[in-house]
Amino acid sequence: MPSLLFVRVSPPTLRILLGICLSLSTLTALQAENWPRFRGMGGAGISNDKGFPLKWTEKDFAWKIELPGLGHSSPSIWGDTLFVTSAIGDGETRYLFCIDPKTGEEKWRREMQLKKSHKHRKGSWASSTPATDGEHVFVAFADEESYMLVGYNIKGNKIWEQNLGPFTSQHGHGSSPIIYKDLVIATNDQQGPSSVVAFNKLTGKPAWQAERTVRRTSYATPIVINHPNTNPQLICVSGATGVSSLDPETGKVNWTTGEFPMRTVSSPVYGEGLIFATCGGGGNGKLLIGVDPTGAGNISETHIKYKRTTKLPYVPTPIVYEGHLYLWGDGGVVSCVDLATQKNVWTERVDGGYSSSPVCVNGVLYCMSETGEVAMIDASPTFKSYGKVELNDPSHATVVVANGRMFLRTFRNLYCLEAKE
C-alpha cells in the first residue's frame, strides 16, 4: 500500500489556496457561459454574467464593426468564435461570418447564393440565428425554391448541406436550428408541406422527419426541456399544432395542445415546470398558454394550466425568471406575472416598438427597440426602469451575452460591450 503524505498548512495559506480555487472556479464558470443558439442556453434568454453598465456611450464599446447588407439574426458564441449572418440585395447573397468576439476581427466568411425573394417589411433574408457546439456551426437560409440547412466546421470548411425543399411563406423565413446531442434539428412549419427534421451533425445524414399539419408559417425556434418526471422533450410551436412535444431522438409525438387560433412568431420558453407560448397577429399577441409537459396525446383539456389574453407579446419571446413571467409587448408594454399565484404583479409602459426579444442579465431585462434603443428594467416584482441607451441605428435583433461581453446587433453594425470587473 502506498504511503500517504500529509502537509500541515497554516490558516493564512489555506485561505489563499481556497481563494485561488474559488477564483479558478468562477473563471471557469464565466468561460463556460457560451451563447450557442437563439436566446442562449436552452432558449431561456438568461445570463448570469455580471458587471455590465446601465449607461454607456460610443467610447465604451470594446469594438464596433459594420456588417454588409441586412440581417436580424443574433450572434451565437462559443469561446473565441462568434457567428452571425447577413444578406445583401433582395436575398440573392447570404453570408455567414466567423468573428473573434474579443477583437471584432473577421476570421472567415462564407457566401451562399439563393434566389431573390420577398420578405415582410420588418423581416430580413438573414433572420435565422446560427447554432454552434464550439466545433461546428449550422445555419439556415431559405427562398421560395429552397430551404438550405448547412454545416461548417470551426475553420469554415463546409461539412454538409441539406435542401429541405421549397419554402412557401407570406413573410419569409425566420426560425433557427438547434443542436441536441449529435443532432441538428430544424422546424419547417410553412404554407407548403411541413415537418420537423433532424440530421446527424457530423455527416448530415437524415436521422428522422416528423410530418406536420399545414397552415401558416411559424417563425418560432424550438427548445429542448428536461422535466424531472419525463424524458427530454423537443418543444415546437405552430399555429396548426399549437404547442407540441416530440421525442428529440426519434421525432415521435408525445403530446399536443391542439391548434392555436393565430400565427406563431414568438418562441416557446420553459420555467417553473410550465411551457409558455403565444400566438397573435397584427403586431399584438392574442393568446398565451402555460402548459404542463407531463401529459400524453391531446392535452388541451387537461394540461393547460395558465391562459392570458391581454397585454401579450406577438414577436418578442417571454422570460421566466425567479418565479415570475415577464411579457415584453411589441408596443413597449411590459408585464410581470407571479407564477405561484398567476396574478399580474405590474404592467408598465417603456415605450417604443420591439421586434427583438428581451434577455435577462444578472436580474436586469435588456431589450432593443426597432429604433435602436436598449431599454433596461429590473426583472423583479418591483418595477424599476434604468432608462434607455441610444445606438442611433435601427435593430430587430436580440441582445446576446457571453463570457463577459454583450453584443448588440443593429441593421448596419455589431457592437461589443465588455463587463467591468
Short mmCIF file of C-alpha atoms in Angstrom, two decimals:
data_model
loop_
_atom_site.label_atom_id
_atom_site.label_comp_id
_atom_site.label_asym_id
_atom_site.label_seq_id
_atom_site.Cartn_x
_atom_site.Cartn_y
_atom_site.Cartn_z
CA MET A 1 0.00 0.00 0.00
CA PRO A 2 1.47 3.38 -0.92
CA SER A 3 2.23 5.75 1.94
CA LEU A 4 0.20 8.93 2.39
CA LEU A 5 1.88 12.30 2.78
CA PHE A 6 0.13 14.88 4.95
CA VAL A 7 1.23 18.51 4.79
CA ARG A 8 0.34 20.97 7.52
CA VAL A 9 -0.96 24.22 6.03
CA SER A 10 -1.24 27.39 8.09
CA PRO A 11 -4.66 29.14 8.18
CA PRO A 12 -3.49 32.17 6.11
CA THR A 13 -2.03 29.88 3.46
CA LEU A 14 -5.21 27.81 3.47
CA ARG A 15 -7.30 30.93 2.92
CA ILE A 16 -5.09 31.92 -0.02
CA LEU A 17 -5.37 28.45 -1.57
CA LEU A 18 -9.14 28.44 -1.13
CA GLY A 19 -9.30 31.90 -2.70
CA ILE A 20 -7.32 30.70 -5.71
CA CYS A 21 -9.59 27.67 -6.10
CA LEU A 22 -12.71 29.82 -5.89
CA SER A 23 -11.26 32.29 -8.40
CA LEU A 24 -10.45 29.47 -10.81
CA SER A 25 -13.95 28.03 -10.35
CA THR A 26 -15.50 31.42 -11.03
CA LEU A 27 -13.30 31.94 -14.09
CA THR A 28 -14.23 28.50 -15.42
CA ALA A 29 -17.93 29.22 -14.91
CA LEU A 30 -17.63 32.54 -16.75
CA GLN A 31 -15.71 30.94 -19.59
CA ALA A 32 -18.34 28.23 -19.88
CA GLU A 33 -21.21 30.70 -20.29
CA ASN A 34 -21.48 30.45 -24.04
CA TRP A 35 -24.48 31.55 -26.11
CA PRO A 36 -24.79 28.73 -28.65
CA ARG A 37 -28.21 29.38 -30.18
CA PHE A 38 -31.11 31.84 -30.38
CA ARG A 39 -31.65 33.19 -26.84
CA GLY A 40 -28.73 31.27 -25.40
CA MET A 41 -28.62 28.04 -23.42
CA GLY A 42 -31.97 26.25 -23.64
CA GLY A 43 -33.50 29.25 -25.39
CA ALA A 44 -34.14 30.73 -21.93
CA GLY A 45 -32.66 34.15 -22.66
CA ILE A 46 -30.90 34.25 -19.27
CA SER A 47 -27.29 35.07 -18.42
CA ASN A 48 -25.60 35.23 -15.02
CA ASP A 49 -22.78 37.45 -16.31
CA LYS A 50 -22.23 40.49 -14.12
CA GLY A 51 -20.66 43.90 -14.44
CA PHE A 52 -22.46 45.37 -17.43
CA PRO A 53 -23.14 49.11 -17.22
CA LEU A 54 -26.64 50.52 -17.25
CA LYS A 55 -25.47 53.60 -19.13
CA TRP A 56 -22.75 53.87 -21.73
CA THR A 57 -21.62 55.88 -24.74
CA GLU A 58 -19.93 55.08 -28.03
CA LYS A 59 -16.47 55.28 -26.46
CA ASP A 60 -17.33 52.49 -24.00
CA PHE A 61 -17.60 49.83 -26.71
CA ALA A 62 -14.68 47.41 -26.90
CA TRP A 63 -15.21 47.33 -30.66
CA LYS A 64 -17.73 48.02 -33.40
CA ILE A 65 -17.79 46.59 -36.91
CA GLU A 66 -20.01 47.18 -39.92
CA LEU A 67 -21.79 44.17 -41.43
CA PRO A 68 -22.74 44.21 -45.12
CA GLY A 69 -26.38 44.27 -46.12
CA LEU A 70 -29.11 43.49 -43.62
CA GLY A 71 -29.77 40.81 -41.02
CA HIS A 72 -31.96 40.41 -37.96
CA SER A 73 -30.30 37.26 -36.63
CA SER A 74 -28.49 37.34 -33.31
CA PRO A 75 -24.89 36.22 -32.94
CA SER A 76 -24.12 32.82 -31.45
CA ILE A 77 -20.92 32.46 -29.46
CA TRP A 78 -18.72 29.66 -28.20
CA GLY A 79 -15.38 30.50 -26.66
CA ASP A 80 -13.33 32.59 -29.07
CA THR A 81 -15.73 32.30 -32.01
CA LEU A 82 -18.79 34.39 -32.84
CA PHE A 83 -21.11 33.55 -35.73
CA VAL A 84 -23.59 35.92 -37.33
CA THR A 85 -25.43 36.11 -40.65
CA SER A 86 -26.28 38.85 -43.12
CA ALA A 87 -27.74 39.23 -46.62
CA ILE A 88 -27.45 41.75 -49.44
CA GLY A 89 -29.67 42.74 -52.34
CA ASP A 90 -33.03 41.01 -52.41
CA GLY A 91 -31.71 37.95 -50.63
CA GLU A 92 -29.68 36.58 -53.53
CA THR A 93 -26.45 36.66 -51.48
CA ARG A 94 -26.37 35.36 -47.89
CA TYR A 95 -23.36 35.44 -45.58
CA LEU A 96 -22.17 33.55 -42.53
CA PHE A 97 -19.40 35.36 -40.64
CA CYS A 98 -16.98 33.96 -38.09
CA ILE A 99 -15.67 36.77 -35.88
CA ASP A 100 -13.29 36.96 -32.93
CA PRO A 101 -15.55 38.12 -30.05
CA LYS A 102 -12.61 39.72 -28.24
CA THR A 103 -11.45 41.97 -31.07
CA GLY A 104 -14.17 42.05 -33.73
CA GLU A 105 -11.67 40.75 -36.28
CA GLU A 106 -13.21 38.67 -39.06
CA LYS A 107 -11.79 35.14 -39.15
CA TRP A 108 -13.68 33.99 -42.21
CA ARG A 109 -16.90 34.42 -44.14
CA ARG A 110 -18.89 32.03 -46.30
CA GLU A 111 -21.23 33.10 -49.07
CA MET A 112 -24.33 31.33 -50.41
CA GLN A 113 -26.31 32.24 -53.50
CA LEU A 114 -30.09 31.91 -53.39
CA LYS A 115 -32.96 33.33 -55.42
CA LYS A 116 -34.33 36.80 -54.92
CA SER A 117 -37.33 36.53 -52.65
CA HIS A 118 -39.93 38.58 -50.81
CA LYS A 119 -39.97 39.33 -47.11
CA HIS A 120 -42.06 41.17 -44.55
CA ARG A 121 -41.25 44.87 -44.17
CA LYS A 122 -39.90 44.09 -40.69
CA GLY A 123 -38.07 40.95 -41.78
CA SER A 124 -34.72 40.18 -43.37
CA TRP A 125 -33.20 37.47 -45.52
CA ALA A 126 -30.89 36.62 -42.61
CA SER A 127 -33.22 36.32 -39.63
CA SER A 128 -32.22 32.81 -38.55
CA THR A 129 -29.59 32.65 -35.79
CA PRO A 130 -26.78 30.09 -36.30
CA ALA A 131 -26.33 27.23 -33.83
CA THR A 132 -22.88 26.10 -32.65
CA ASP A 133 -21.33 23.49 -30.38
CA GLY A 134 -17.87 25.04 -30.43
CA GLU A 135 -16.62 22.65 -33.10
CA HIS A 136 -19.26 23.20 -35.77
CA VAL A 137 -21.78 25.82 -36.81
CA PHE A 138 -25.11 25.28 -38.57
CA VAL A 139 -27.05 27.91 -40.45
CA ALA A 140 -30.43 28.04 -42.24
CA PHE A 141 -31.37 30.20 -45.23
CA ALA A 142 -34.46 29.96 -47.42
CA ASP A 143 -36.13 31.32 -50.53
CA GLU A 144 -39.28 30.17 -52.35
CA GLU A 145 -37.43 27.30 -54.06
CA SER A 146 -35.04 26.08 -51.35
CA TYR A 147 -34.71 25.77 -47.59
CA MET A 148 -31.00 25.20 -47.02
CA LEU A 149 -29.50 23.82 -43.82
CA VAL A 150 -25.70 23.94 -43.96
CA GLY A 151 -22.99 22.76 -41.57
CA TYR A 152 -19.40 24.04 -41.32
CA ASN A 153 -16.54 23.11 -39.06
CA ILE A 154 -14.89 25.71 -36.88
CA LYS A 155 -12.36 26.52 -39.63
CA GLY A 156 -15.11 27.36 -42.12
CA ASN A 157 -14.97 24.16 -44.17
CA LYS A 158 -18.40 23.01 -45.32
CA ILE A 159 -19.09 19.53 -43.94
CA TRP A 160 -22.56 19.02 -45.39
CA GLU A 161 -25.72 20.69 -46.67
CA GLN A 162 -29.33 19.63 -46.94
CA ASN A 163 -32.06 21.16 -49.07
CA LEU A 164 -35.42 20.74 -47.32
CA GLY A 165 -37.26 21.77 -50.49
CA PRO A 166 -39.43 24.79 -51.37
CA PHE A 167 -40.35 27.24 -48.63
CA THR A 168 -43.72 28.92 -49.04
CA SER A 169 -44.39 31.78 -46.67
CA GLN A 170 -46.23 35.06 -46.56
CA HIS A 171 -43.40 36.79 -44.70
CA GLY A 172 -40.21 34.80 -45.38
CA HIS A 173 -38.12 32.54 -43.16
CA GLY A 174 -37.25 33.14 -39.50
CA SER A 175 -36.88 30.04 -37.31
CA SER A 176 -33.40 28.96 -36.19
CA PRO A 177 -31.80 25.49 -36.00
CA ILE A 178 -30.78 23.98 -32.66
CA ILE A 179 -28.31 21.27 -31.64
CA TYR A 180 -29.28 18.34 -29.43
CA LYS A 181 -26.54 15.82 -28.66
CA ASP A 182 -25.34 14.58 -32.09
CA LEU A 183 -28.34 16.01 -33.96
CA VAL A 184 -29.15 19.28 -35.70
CA ILE A 185 -32.89 19.93 -35.55
CA ALA A 186 -34.85 22.40 -37.69
CA THR A 187 -38.54 23.23 -37.90
CA ASN A 188 -40.19 23.61 -41.28
CA ASP A 189 -43.71 24.79 -40.47
CA GLN A 190 -44.81 26.67 -43.59
CA GLN A 191 -47.70 27.08 -46.02
CA GLY A 192 -46.48 24.07 -48.01
CA PRO A 193 -45.56 20.55 -46.85
CA SER A 194 -44.39 20.95 -43.26
CA SER A 195 -42.17 18.94 -40.94
CA VAL A 196 -39.63 18.91 -38.15
CA VAL A 197 -36.35 17.32 -39.25
CA ALA A 198 -33.16 16.08 -37.61
CA PHE A 199 -29.77 15.33 -39.16
CA ASN A 200 -26.56 13.87 -37.83
CA LYS A 201 -24.44 16.92 -37.08
CA LEU A 202 -21.21 15.31 -38.33
CA THR A 203 -22.42 13.73 -41.55
CA GLY A 204 -25.70 15.47 -42.43
CA LYS A 205 -27.35 12.06 -42.69
CA PRO A 206 -31.11 12.27 -42.02
CA ALA A 207 -31.98 10.93 -38.58
CA TRP A 208 -35.75 11.43 -38.55
CA GLN A 209 -38.56 13.51 -40.04
CA ALA A 210 -41.88 14.27 -38.36
CA GLU A 211 -44.63 15.40 -40.71
CA ARG A 212 -46.71 18.37 -39.57
CA THR A 213 -50.15 19.77 -40.31
CA VAL A 214 -50.00 22.62 -42.83
CA ARG A 215 -51.32 26.09 -42.09
CA ARG A 216 -49.45 29.38 -41.67
CA THR A 217 -45.69 29.66 -41.43
CA SER A 218 -44.27 29.56 -37.92
CA TYR A 219 -41.25 31.69 -37.02
CA ALA A 220 -40.71 30.11 -33.61
CA THR A 221 -37.44 28.36 -32.70
CA PRO A 222 -37.86 25.11 -30.73
CA ILE A 223 -36.38 24.26 -27.34
CA VAL A 224 -35.47 21.00 -25.58
CA ILE A 225 -36.68 20.73 -21.98
CA ASN A 226 -35.71 18.39 -19.18
CA HIS A 227 -38.68 17.94 -16.86
CA PRO A 228 -37.89 15.81 -13.77
CA ASN A 229 -40.79 13.43 -14.48
CA THR A 230 -40.29 12.89 -18.21
CA ASN A 231 -37.65 12.10 -20.76
CA PRO A 232 -36.16 15.08 -22.68
CA GLN A 233 -38.77 16.75 -24.88
CA LEU A 234 -38.44 18.79 -28.06
CA ILE A 235 -40.99 21.61 -27.83
CA CYS A 236 -42.24 23.11 -31.08
CA VAL A 237 -44.84 25.80 -31.68
CA SER A 238 -47.00 26.49 -34.73
CA GLY A 239 -50.48 27.73 -35.48
CA ALA A 240 -51.53 24.37 -36.89
CA THR A 241 -50.38 22.26 -33.93
CA GLY A 242 -50.24 24.72 -31.06
CA VAL A 243 -47.60 23.58 -28.58
CA SER A 244 -46.34 20.08 -29.29
CA SER A 245 -43.80 17.76 -27.69
CA LEU A 246 -41.63 15.36 -29.71
CA ASP A 247 -39.00 12.86 -28.70
CA PRO A 248 -35.79 14.61 -29.81
CA GLU A 249 -34.15 11.24 -30.51
CA THR A 250 -36.86 9.89 -32.83
CA GLY A 251 -39.34 12.66 -33.71
CA LYS A 252 -42.25 10.70 -32.21
CA VAL A 253 -45.03 12.98 -30.95
CA ASN A 254 -45.60 12.81 -27.20
CA TRP A 255 -48.47 15.29 -26.88
CA THR A 256 -50.06 18.35 -28.43
CA THR A 257 -52.32 21.13 -27.21
CA GLY A 258 -54.20 21.34 -30.50
CA GLU A 259 -54.07 24.29 -32.88
CA PHE A 260 -53.57 27.92 -31.96
CA PRO A 261 -56.16 30.37 -33.32
CA MET A 262 -53.49 32.62 -34.87
CA ARG A 263 -49.90 32.79 -36.15
CA THR A 264 -46.85 31.94 -34.02
CA VAL A 265 -43.75 34.16 -34.12
CA SER A 266 -42.56 34.21 -30.52
CA SER A 267 -40.60 31.11 -29.42
CA PRO A 268 -41.59 28.86 -26.51
CA VAL A 269 -39.94 29.29 -23.12
CA TYR A 270 -39.79 26.88 -20.17
CA GLY A 271 -39.69 27.61 -16.45
CA GLU A 272 -41.31 26.74 -13.13
CA GLY A 273 -42.48 23.44 -14.62
CA LEU A 274 -44.52 25.03 -17.44
CA ILE A 275 -44.00 25.81 -21.13
CA PHE A 276 -45.22 29.25 -22.21
CA ALA A 277 -46.10 30.11 -25.80
CA THR A 278 -48.08 32.82 -27.57
CA CYS A 279 -49.88 33.42 -30.84
CA GLY A 280 -51.18 36.60 -32.37
CA GLY A 281 -51.40 38.86 -35.38
CA GLY A 282 -51.32 42.46 -36.49
CA GLY A 283 -48.49 43.31 -34.13
CA ASN A 284 -50.20 42.05 -30.99
CA GLY A 285 -50.24 38.84 -29.00
CA LYS A 286 -53.75 37.41 -28.66
CA LEU A 287 -53.31 34.29 -26.53
CA LEU A 288 -50.67 32.93 -24.15
CA ILE A 289 -50.86 29.48 -22.58
CA GLY A 290 -48.80 27.77 -19.89
CA VAL A 291 -48.57 24.02 -20.47
CA ASP A 292 -47.72 21.24 -18.03
CA PRO A 293 -45.48 18.94 -20.14
CA THR A 294 -46.27 15.67 -18.34
CA GLY A 295 -49.27 14.60 -20.42
CA ALA A 296 -49.78 12.33 -23.43
CA GLY A 297 -51.85 12.64 -26.61
CA ASN A 298 -54.19 15.62 -26.88
CA ILE A 299 -53.75 17.53 -23.62
CA SER A 300 -55.87 20.58 -24.49
CA GLU A 301 -58.41 19.83 -21.76
CA THR A 302 -56.07 18.54 -19.07
CA HIS A 303 -52.64 20.16 -19.02
CA ILE A 304 -53.09 23.83 -19.93
CA LYS A 305 -52.56 25.43 -16.54
CA TYR A 306 -52.47 29.13 -17.42
CA LYS A 307 -54.13 31.37 -20.00
CA ARG A 308 -53.87 35.07 -20.70
CA THR A 309 -55.46 37.12 -23.49
CA THR A 310 -54.42 40.72 -22.79
CA LYS A 311 -51.17 42.71 -22.92
CA LEU A 312 -49.17 39.99 -24.67
CA PRO A 313 -46.14 39.89 -26.97
CA TYR A 314 -46.51 38.74 -30.55
CA VAL A 315 -42.88 38.78 -31.76
CA PRO A 316 -40.83 39.07 -28.51
CA THR A 317 -40.33 35.82 -26.58
CA PRO A 318 -41.21 35.90 -22.85
CA ILE A 319 -38.76 35.42 -19.96
CA VAL A 320 -39.23 33.20 -16.90
CA TYR A 321 -37.04 34.33 -14.02
CA GLU A 322 -37.17 33.62 -10.28
CA GLY A 323 -40.81 32.57 -10.19
CA HIS A 324 -42.10 35.33 -12.45
CA LEU A 325 -43.10 35.54 -16.09
CA TYR A 326 -42.09 38.72 -17.95
CA LEU A 327 -44.07 39.67 -21.04
CA TRP A 328 -42.45 42.37 -23.20
CA GLY A 329 -45.02 43.55 -25.71
CA ASP A 330 -44.33 44.69 -29.26
CA GLY A 331 -45.62 48.18 -28.37
CA GLY A 332 -43.44 48.56 -25.28
CA VAL A 333 -45.94 47.46 -22.63
CA VAL A 334 -44.25 45.10 -20.15
CA SER A 335 -45.99 42.90 -17.56
CA CYS A 336 -44.78 40.82 -14.63
CA VAL A 337 -46.80 37.77 -13.56
CA ASP A 338 -46.34 35.86 -10.29
CA LEU A 339 -46.44 32.23 -11.42
CA ALA A 340 -47.24 30.88 -7.95
CA THR A 341 -50.48 32.87 -7.76
CA GLN A 342 -50.94 33.53 -11.52
CA LYS A 343 -51.63 37.16 -10.63
CA ASN A 344 -50.41 40.13 -12.58
CA VAL A 345 -47.90 41.97 -10.37
CA TRP A 346 -47.37 45.03 -12.55
CA THR A 347 -47.84 46.35 -16.07
CA GLU A 348 -45.76 49.33 -17.17
CA ARG A 349 -45.06 51.15 -20.43
CA VAL A 350 -41.44 51.55 -21.56
CA ASP A 351 -42.48 52.89 -24.99
CA GLY A 352 -41.08 52.06 -28.40
CA GLY A 353 -41.68 49.28 -30.91
CA TYR A 354 -39.96 45.92 -30.34
CA SER A 355 -39.20 43.11 -32.78
CA SER A 356 -36.43 41.65 -30.63
CA SER A 357 -36.81 39.53 -27.51
CA PRO A 358 -35.75 40.57 -24.00
CA VAL A 359 -32.87 38.82 -22.26
CA CYS A 360 -32.25 38.74 -18.52
CA VAL A 361 -28.69 39.57 -17.49
CA ASN A 362 -27.98 39.27 -13.76
CA GLY A 363 -31.55 40.25 -12.93
CA VAL A 364 -31.93 43.07 -15.46
CA LEU A 365 -34.02 42.80 -18.62
CA TYR A 366 -32.37 44.22 -21.75
CA CYS A 367 -34.41 44.68 -24.91
CA MET A 368 -33.52 46.57 -28.08
CA SER A 369 -36.18 48.67 -29.79
CA GLU A 370 -36.74 48.90 -33.53
CA THR A 371 -35.19 52.38 -33.49
CA GLY A 372 -32.02 51.10 -31.82
CA GLU A 373 -32.59 51.99 -28.17
CA VAL A 374 -31.55 49.49 -25.50
CA ALA A 375 -34.20 49.59 -22.76
CA MET A 376 -33.37 48.18 -19.32
CA ILE A 377 -35.67 47.30 -16.41
CA ASP A 378 -35.34 45.12 -13.33
CA ALA A 379 -36.60 41.55 -13.58
CA SER A 380 -38.30 41.97 -10.23
CA PRO A 381 -41.77 42.10 -8.70
CA THR A 382 -40.96 45.75 -8.03
CA PHE A 383 -40.83 47.73 -11.26
CA LYS A 384 -37.71 49.78 -11.85
CA SER A 385 -36.54 51.28 -15.13
CA TYR A 386 -32.95 52.24 -15.91
CA GLY A 387 -33.90 54.21 -18.98
CA LYS A 388 -32.51 53.65 -22.46
CA VAL A 389 -29.23 53.91 -24.34
CA GLU A 390 -29.46 55.09 -27.96
CA LEU A 391 -27.40 53.37 -30.65
CA ASN A 392 -28.80 55.57 -33.43
CA ASP A 393 -29.19 52.58 -35.73
CA PRO A 394 -32.39 50.51 -36.15
CA SER A 395 -32.43 46.94 -34.86
CA HIS A 396 -34.69 43.88 -34.79
CA ALA A 397 -32.05 41.60 -33.22
CA THR A 398 -32.00 40.17 -29.70
CA VAL A 399 -29.22 41.14 -27.27
CA VAL A 400 -26.56 38.45 -26.72
CA VAL A 401 -24.33 37.96 -23.65
CA ALA A 402 -21.43 35.52 -23.45
CA ASN A 403 -18.22 35.22 -21.45
CA GLY A 404 -18.23 38.74 -20.05
CA ARG A 405 -19.29 40.51 -23.25
CA MET A 406 -22.59 41.91 -24.51
CA PHE A 407 -23.23 42.00 -28.25
CA LEU A 408 -25.71 44.40 -29.85
CA ARG A 409 -26.60 43.80 -33.47
CA THR A 410 -28.24 46.59 -35.46
CA PHE A 411 -29.17 46.92 -39.14
CA ARG A 412 -25.66 48.01 -40.06
CA ASN A 413 -23.34 47.23 -37.17
CA LEU A 414 -22.30 44.80 -34.49
CA TYR A 415 -21.18 46.28 -31.15
CA CYS A 416 -19.30 44.66 -28.26
CA LEU A 417 -19.64 45.98 -24.71
CA GLU A 418 -17.38 44.40 -22.07
CA ALA A 419 -18.39 43.83 -18.47
CA LYS A 420 -16.46 45.69 -15.80
CA GLU A 421 -14.71 43.78 -13.05
#
